[in-house]
Amino acid sequence: MNNNEQNTLPTGNKGRISEIQKNTYTIRFQGKEVPAKLKGSFREVEASQLPVVGDYVIFDYNPIGDSVIESICDRRSFLQRPDQAKSCTMQYMLANADYTFIITSLNEDYSYNRIARYISVVLQGGSVPVVILTKADLCSNTGRYIREVETISDKVRVHAICALYDIGLEELSEYMKSGTTIALLGSSGAGKSTLLNALAGKEIMKTSEVRASDSTGKHTTTYRQLIELENGVSIIDTPGMREIGIARAEEGLEDTFSDIVELEAMCRFSDCQHDTEPGCAIKAAIESGELSKERYMLYKSLTTENVRNYAKKKEIAKWAKVAKKFKESNNRSYSQG
């Protein structure tokens, strides 16, 4: 069963996935939290077609037990990343976020490279990236960082704030419209929970202390969850990520580095390696100062990583299918014997 087949199933109750714990799903429905399981036919689908937090689903409501999820509605956006800790499998994070707040604090957590990775993943997933630079009270030159992040992509929005002292929060009012969904991504200790409390106008998430030695904190949020604010805005909170890999992000990288893609198209040779070839637009742009060498090297590094990780994932997926068929064949032989 693919997504198109799921979306043509008879309509039933429509709710939204607010939490997933192992094999149990929680659906937000008419102001209630409804426990649910997947319909058996979901066993035949790819992992990317299983519900994630933020998905709208059609389900068979059971008031006295687990409801049954029948299908997933079309997704407006879908964020995914490679999970390096699990043999390079893909991790499907969340769906239907209109904006994704990429939260990084203005201390040792700040990383131009990591922000570029986040932006590429978000653009690939079809959400709008908004970089939130937190703890602005600890930085004497926030303008420098804002300008630096803006050079990553012309499709990113940037705000410097301090949620603790209500600095810059008024800039975020344009995103706080009823019916809007905002995802929060960032490292642990970057200030996601503090920002969420400020947006909610009350403490709905506990915050943790940040170690002075390395400016990191504990994972206050341990699983993804969708939280509805009183103003009608939905927030998808996520656990802190120590790293963000790149895979299946060709379009996201092209969107993030659209200026470099345009320059490559201007090279004299279509297979230009931007090394010793004459008429290379990339080399000319670097020499003139139009393009920084550091930005080009970052693009080259992320593009190489994307291709390498995607190749790994295709190989893993192929062998996973072989293993699944072998297991099913063994099970049939056992039952027949």
Short mmCIF file of C-alpha atoms in Angstrom, two decimals:
data_model
loop_
_atom_site.label_atom_id
_atom_site.label_comp_id
_atom_site.label_asym_id
_atom_site.label_seq_id
_atom_site.Cartn_x
_atom_site.Cartn_y
_atom_site.Cartn_z
CA MET A 1 0.00 0.00 0.00
CA ASN A 2 1.53 3.35 -1.01
CA ASN A 3 0.60 6.89 0.04
CA ASN A 4 -1.70 7.36 -2.96
CA GLU A 5 -3.61 4.19 -2.10
CA GLN A 6 -3.83 5.24 1.55
CA ASN A 7 -5.30 8.60 0.60
CA THR A 8 -8.10 7.00 -1.49
CA LEU A 9 -9.41 4.92 1.40
CA PRO A 10 -12.88 5.75 2.75
CA THR A 11 -12.79 8.74 5.05
CA GLY A 12 -13.32 8.32 8.78
CA ASN A 13 -12.25 10.38 11.75
CA LYS A 14 -9.38 12.76 11.03
CA GLY A 15 -6.85 13.52 13.74
CA ARG A 16 -3.20 14.43 14.12
CA ILE A 17 -0.28 12.41 15.50
CA SER A 18 0.95 14.19 18.62
CA GLU A 19 3.28 11.56 20.08
CA ILE A 20 4.82 8.18 19.28
CA GLN A 21 6.13 5.76 21.91
CA LYS A 22 7.42 2.48 20.45
CA ASN A 23 4.39 0.95 18.69
CA THR A 24 1.79 3.16 20.33
CA TYR A 25 0.58 6.33 18.65
CA THR A 26 -1.26 9.23 20.25
CA ILE A 27 -3.76 11.11 18.08
CA ARG A 28 -4.98 14.62 18.90
CA PHE A 29 -8.71 14.52 18.15
CA GLN A 30 -11.36 17.04 19.20
CA GLY A 31 -9.20 18.23 22.10
CA LYS A 32 -8.55 14.69 23.36
CA GLU A 33 -5.50 12.42 23.29
CA VAL A 34 -6.53 9.14 21.64
CA PRO A 35 -4.27 6.03 21.89
CA ALA A 36 -3.98 4.15 18.60
CA LYS A 37 -2.29 1.30 16.77
CA LEU A 38 -1.52 0.89 13.08
CA LYS A 39 -3.75 -1.08 10.75
CA GLY A 40 -2.12 -4.38 9.76
CA SER A 41 -1.60 -3.30 6.15
CA PHE A 42 1.04 -0.79 7.31
CA ARG A 43 3.41 -3.77 7.74
CA GLU A 44 3.83 -3.79 3.96
CA VAL A 45 4.86 -0.13 3.53
CA GLU A 46 8.26 1.56 3.52
CA ALA A 47 9.40 3.22 6.75
CA SER A 48 8.89 6.67 5.20
CA GLN A 49 5.18 5.86 4.82
CA LEU A 50 4.63 5.20 8.51
CA PRO A 51 3.05 8.00 10.58
CA VAL A 52 5.34 10.55 12.24
CA VAL A 53 4.57 13.35 14.68
CA GLY A 54 2.65 16.06 12.85
CA ASP A 55 0.96 13.71 10.38
CA TYR A 56 -2.78 14.00 9.83
CA VAL A 57 -4.33 10.54 9.80
CA ILE A 58 -7.67 8.89 9.11
CA PHE A 59 -8.57 6.46 11.88
CA ASP A 60 -11.29 4.21 13.22
CA TYR A 61 -12.19 5.62 16.62
CA ASN A 62 -12.48 3.24 19.58
CA PRO A 63 -13.72 5.01 22.75
CA ILE A 64 -12.84 2.09 25.06
CA GLY A 65 -9.48 0.92 23.68
CA ASP A 66 -6.89 1.53 20.98
CA SER A 67 -8.19 3.21 17.86
CA VAL A 68 -6.86 1.98 14.49
CA ILE A 69 -4.95 4.24 12.09
CA GLU A 70 -6.22 3.55 8.57
CA SER A 71 -4.24 5.97 6.41
CA ILE A 72 -2.00 9.04 6.29
CA CYS A 73 -3.19 12.26 4.67
CA ASP A 74 -1.01 14.11 2.15
CA ARG A 75 1.97 15.83 3.76
CA ARG A 76 2.76 19.50 3.22
CA SER A 77 6.31 18.96 4.47
CA PHE A 78 8.35 15.99 5.67
CA LEU A 79 11.69 16.27 7.49
CA GLN A 80 14.19 13.41 7.52
CA ARG A 81 17.87 12.89 8.22
CA PRO A 82 20.38 10.02 8.23
CA ASP A 83 20.72 8.41 11.65
CA GLN A 84 24.47 7.79 11.87
CA ALA A 85 24.07 5.88 15.15
CA LYS A 86 21.90 3.23 13.48
CA SER A 87 23.94 1.99 10.54
CA CYS A 88 23.10 5.00 8.37
CA THR A 89 19.37 4.28 8.23
CA MET A 90 17.09 7.24 7.59
CA GLN A 91 15.34 8.85 10.54
CA TYR A 92 11.94 10.29 9.66
CA MET A 93 11.43 13.17 12.06
CA LEU A 94 8.18 15.08 11.57
CA ALA A 95 5.58 16.24 9.07
CA ASN A 96 3.49 19.28 8.16
CA ALA A 97 5.63 21.99 9.75
CA ASP A 98 5.00 25.33 8.04
CA TYR A 99 8.11 26.83 9.66
CA THR A 100 11.08 25.10 11.25
CA PHE A 101 12.89 27.09 13.92
CA ILE A 102 16.59 26.13 13.83
CA ILE A 103 17.67 27.07 17.33
CA THR A 104 21.30 27.71 18.21
CA SER A 105 22.68 29.78 21.06
CA LEU A 106 25.25 32.52 20.69
CA ASN A 107 27.95 30.69 22.64
CA GLU A 108 30.08 27.61 21.88
CA ASP A 109 26.95 25.95 20.40
CA TYR A 110 27.06 28.29 17.39
CA SER A 111 28.27 26.54 14.22
CA TYR A 112 27.97 27.98 10.71
CA ASN A 113 28.51 24.50 9.25
CA ARG A 114 25.78 22.87 11.37
CA ILE A 115 23.28 25.65 10.61
CA ALA A 116 23.90 25.13 6.88
CA ARG A 117 23.14 21.42 7.34
CA TYR A 118 19.90 22.18 9.17
CA ILE A 119 18.82 24.65 6.49
CA SER A 120 19.45 22.11 3.70
CA VAL A 121 17.46 19.42 5.52
CA VAL A 122 14.56 21.80 6.17
CA LEU A 123 14.44 23.10 2.60
CA GLN A 124 14.59 19.54 1.27
CA GLY A 125 11.62 18.67 3.47
CA GLY A 126 9.49 21.55 2.17
CA SER A 127 9.38 23.65 5.34
CA VAL A 128 10.55 27.28 5.74
CA PRO A 129 13.83 27.55 7.71
CA VAL A 130 13.95 30.23 10.41
CA VAL A 131 17.21 30.46 12.35
CA ILE A 132 16.70 31.58 15.95
CA LEU A 133 19.92 32.79 17.60
CA THR A 134 19.21 32.50 21.34
CA LYS A 135 20.91 33.99 24.41
CA ALA A 136 21.43 37.28 22.60
CA ASP A 137 22.02 38.93 26.00
CA LEU A 138 25.38 37.13 26.16
CA CYS A 139 26.57 38.45 22.79
CA SER A 140 27.86 41.97 22.17
CA ASN A 141 27.57 41.81 18.36
CA THR A 142 24.45 39.91 17.33
CA GLY A 143 24.35 41.76 14.00
CA ARG A 144 27.54 40.03 12.88
CA TYR A 145 26.03 36.58 13.43
CA ILE A 146 22.73 37.52 11.78
CA ARG A 147 24.58 38.71 8.66
CA GLU A 148 26.76 35.60 8.65
CA VAL A 149 23.78 33.20 8.79
CA GLU A 150 21.99 35.20 6.08
CA THR A 151 24.89 34.42 3.72
CA ILE A 152 24.09 30.69 3.93
CA SER A 153 20.92 31.00 1.86
CA ASP A 154 18.62 33.69 0.54
CA LYS A 155 15.69 31.50 1.64
CA VAL A 156 16.46 31.63 5.37
CA ARG A 157 15.10 34.07 7.94
CA VAL A 158 17.19 34.99 10.99
CA HIS A 159 16.29 36.42 14.42
CA ALA A 160 18.43 37.04 17.51
CA ILE A 161 16.50 36.73 20.77
CA CYS A 162 16.73 36.15 24.49
CA ALA A 163 13.59 34.34 25.59
CA LEU A 164 14.54 34.61 29.26
CA TYR A 165 14.47 38.43 29.19
CA ASP A 166 11.89 38.88 26.40
CA ILE A 167 14.41 40.30 23.94
CA GLY A 168 13.47 40.06 20.25
CA LEU A 169 10.38 37.89 20.81
CA GLU A 170 8.15 40.46 19.11
CA GLU A 171 9.93 39.59 15.84
CA LEU A 172 8.44 36.09 16.03
CA SER A 173 4.82 37.31 16.12
CA GLU A 174 4.55 36.98 12.31
CA TYR A 175 4.82 33.20 12.68
CA MET A 176 2.33 32.90 15.54
CA LYS A 177 -0.86 32.64 13.51
CA SER A 178 -3.68 30.26 14.41
CA GLY A 179 -3.45 27.05 12.38
CA THR A 180 0.31 27.37 11.86
CA THR A 181 2.69 24.55 12.81
CA ILE A 182 6.24 25.32 13.95
CA ALA A 183 8.92 22.66 14.47
CA LEU A 184 11.81 23.26 16.87
CA LEU A 185 15.22 21.79 15.97
CA GLY A 186 18.58 22.31 17.66
CA SER A 187 21.20 21.04 20.06
CA SER A 188 20.41 20.25 23.69
CA GLY A 189 20.89 23.35 25.83
CA ALA A 190 20.31 25.71 22.89
CA GLY A 191 17.14 27.06 24.47
CA LYS A 192 14.27 25.19 22.77
CA SER A 193 12.31 24.63 26.00
CA THR A 194 12.87 28.20 27.20
CA LEU A 195 11.63 29.53 23.86
CA LEU A 196 8.63 27.20 23.90
CA ASN A 197 7.66 28.44 27.37
CA ALA A 198 8.00 32.05 26.20
CA LEU A 199 5.83 31.44 23.13
CA ALA A 200 3.22 29.69 25.27
CA GLY A 201 3.23 32.46 27.88
CA LYS A 202 3.61 29.90 30.66
CA GLU A 203 5.90 27.07 31.73
CA ILE A 204 4.85 23.95 29.86
CA MET A 205 8.33 22.45 29.49
CA LYS A 206 11.02 22.01 32.12
CA THR A 207 14.36 23.61 31.32
CA SER A 208 17.80 22.29 32.25
CA GLU A 209 21.01 23.98 33.30
CA VAL A 210 23.78 24.36 30.74
CA ARG A 211 27.30 23.26 31.67
CA ALA A 212 29.70 26.19 31.60
CA SER A 213 32.56 23.92 30.49
CA ASP A 214 31.13 23.14 27.05
CA SER A 215 27.88 25.16 26.85
CA THR A 216 25.77 22.02 26.46
CA GLY A 217 22.79 20.81 28.44
CA LYS A 218 20.78 17.69 29.13
CA HIS A 219 18.12 16.45 26.71
CA THR A 220 15.10 18.12 28.33
CA THR A 221 12.89 16.77 25.54
CA THR A 222 13.37 13.02 25.12
CA TYR A 223 10.88 12.37 22.30
CA ARG A 224 9.05 14.31 19.62
CA GLN A 225 5.71 15.72 20.61
CA LEU A 226 3.12 18.09 19.20
CA ILE A 227 1.88 20.78 21.59
CA GLU A 228 -1.12 23.00 20.85
CA LEU A 229 -0.90 26.52 22.27
CA GLU A 230 -3.95 28.48 23.36
CA ASN A 231 -3.61 30.82 20.35
CA GLY A 232 -4.10 27.93 17.91
CA VAL A 233 -0.42 27.51 17.00
CA SER A 234 0.98 23.97 17.06
CA ILE A 235 4.58 23.41 18.15
CA ILE A 236 6.49 20.20 17.38
CA ASP A 237 9.23 19.90 19.98
CA THR A 238 12.15 17.56 19.31
CA PRO A 239 15.06 16.12 21.33
CA GLY A 240 18.41 17.87 21.06
CA MET A 241 20.62 16.65 18.21
CA ARG A 242 24.39 16.44 18.62
CA GLU A 243 24.82 16.19 14.85
CA ILE A 244 22.78 16.53 11.70
CA GLY A 245 23.74 14.39 8.70
CA ILE A 246 22.93 14.93 5.04
CA ALA A 247 21.34 12.36 2.72
CA ARG A 248 18.61 12.50 0.06
CA ALA A 249 18.96 16.29 0.19
CA GLU A 250 19.88 17.21 -3.38
CA GLU A 251 17.10 19.79 -3.77
CA GLY A 252 17.72 21.19 -0.29
CA LEU A 253 21.42 21.70 -1.02
CA GLU A 254 20.63 23.31 -4.38
CA ASP A 255 18.17 25.66 -2.68
CA THR A 256 20.63 26.51 0.11
CA PHE A 257 23.54 27.12 -2.28
CA SER A 258 21.54 28.39 -5.25
CA ASP A 259 24.21 31.01 -6.02
CA ILE A 260 26.87 28.31 -6.48
CA VAL A 261 24.54 26.17 -8.60
CA GLU A 262 23.94 29.18 -10.88
CA LEU A 263 27.68 29.80 -11.16
CA GLU A 264 28.36 26.16 -12.05
CA ALA A 265 25.90 26.47 -14.93
CA MET A 266 28.01 29.36 -16.30
CA CYS A 267 31.24 27.32 -16.55
CA ARG A 268 32.57 26.84 -20.11
CA PHE A 269 32.53 23.04 -19.76
CA SER A 270 29.46 21.19 -18.47
CA ASP A 271 31.69 18.69 -16.63
CA CYS A 272 33.93 21.37 -15.10
CA GLN A 273 35.64 20.21 -11.90
CA HIS A 274 36.46 23.82 -10.90
CA ASP A 275 40.13 22.99 -10.70
CA THR A 276 42.35 23.77 -13.70
CA GLU A 277 39.75 24.09 -16.46
CA PRO A 278 39.64 27.40 -18.39
CA GLY A 279 36.44 29.43 -18.28
CA CYS A 280 35.50 28.24 -14.78
CA ALA A 281 32.87 30.56 -13.28
CA ILE A 282 33.45 29.20 -9.76
CA LYS A 283 37.19 30.04 -9.82
CA ALA A 284 36.47 33.46 -11.27
CA ALA A 285 33.88 34.21 -8.56
CA ILE A 286 36.31 33.19 -5.80
CA GLU A 287 39.11 35.30 -7.28
CA SER A 288 36.85 38.35 -7.58
CA GLY A 289 35.50 37.95 -4.05
CA GLU A 290 31.95 37.32 -5.24
CA LEU A 291 32.11 33.85 -3.66
CA SER A 292 34.13 32.95 -0.57
CA LYS A 293 36.34 29.90 -0.81
CA GLU A 294 35.03 28.71 2.58
CA ARG A 295 31.42 28.77 1.36
CA TYR A 296 32.31 26.82 -1.78
CA MET A 297 34.28 24.23 0.22
CA LEU A 298 31.29 23.79 2.57
CA TYR A 299 29.00 23.22 -0.42
CA LYS A 300 31.44 20.71 -1.90
CA SER A 301 31.79 18.89 1.43
CA LEU A 302 28.03 18.63 2.04
CA THR A 303 27.35 17.53 -1.54
CA THR A 304 29.97 14.78 -1.26
CA GLU A 305 28.54 13.66 2.09
CA ASN A 306 25.02 13.59 0.65
CA VAL A 307 26.04 11.33 -2.25
CA ARG A 308 28.10 9.04 0.02
CA ASN A 309 25.35 8.65 2.64
CA TYR A 310 22.65 8.08 0.04
CA ALA A 311 24.71 5.32 -1.57
CA LYS A 312 25.12 3.67 1.83
CA LYS A 313 21.41 3.84 2.48
CA LYS A 314 20.51 2.31 -0.88
CA GLU A 315 22.87 -0.59 -0.17
CA ILE A 316 21.45 -1.07 3.35
CA ALA A 317 17.87 -0.93 2.00
CA LYS A 318 18.71 -3.57 -0.62
CA TRP A 319 20.09 -6.01 1.95
CA ALA A 320 17.24 -5.29 4.36
CA LYS A 321 14.77 -6.41 1.67
CA VAL A 322 16.79 -9.56 1.05
CA ALA A 323 16.81 -10.33 4.79
CA LYS A 324 13.06 -9.71 5.04
CA LYS A 325 12.28 -12.09 2.14
CA PHE A 326 14.57 -14.73 3.66
CA LYS A 327 12.80 -14.44 7.02
CA GLU A 328 9.34 -14.64 5.41
CA SER A 329 10.42 -17.70 3.40
CA ASN A 330 11.69 -19.41 6.55
CA ASN A 331 8.45 -18.61 8.39
CA ARG A 332 6.36 -20.15 5.58
CA SER A 333 8.52 -23.26 5.51
CA TYR A 334 8.21 -23.63 9.27
CA SER A 335 4.42 -23.24 9.25
CA GLN A 336 4.04 -25.73 6.39
CA GLY A 337 6.32 -28.26 8.08
#
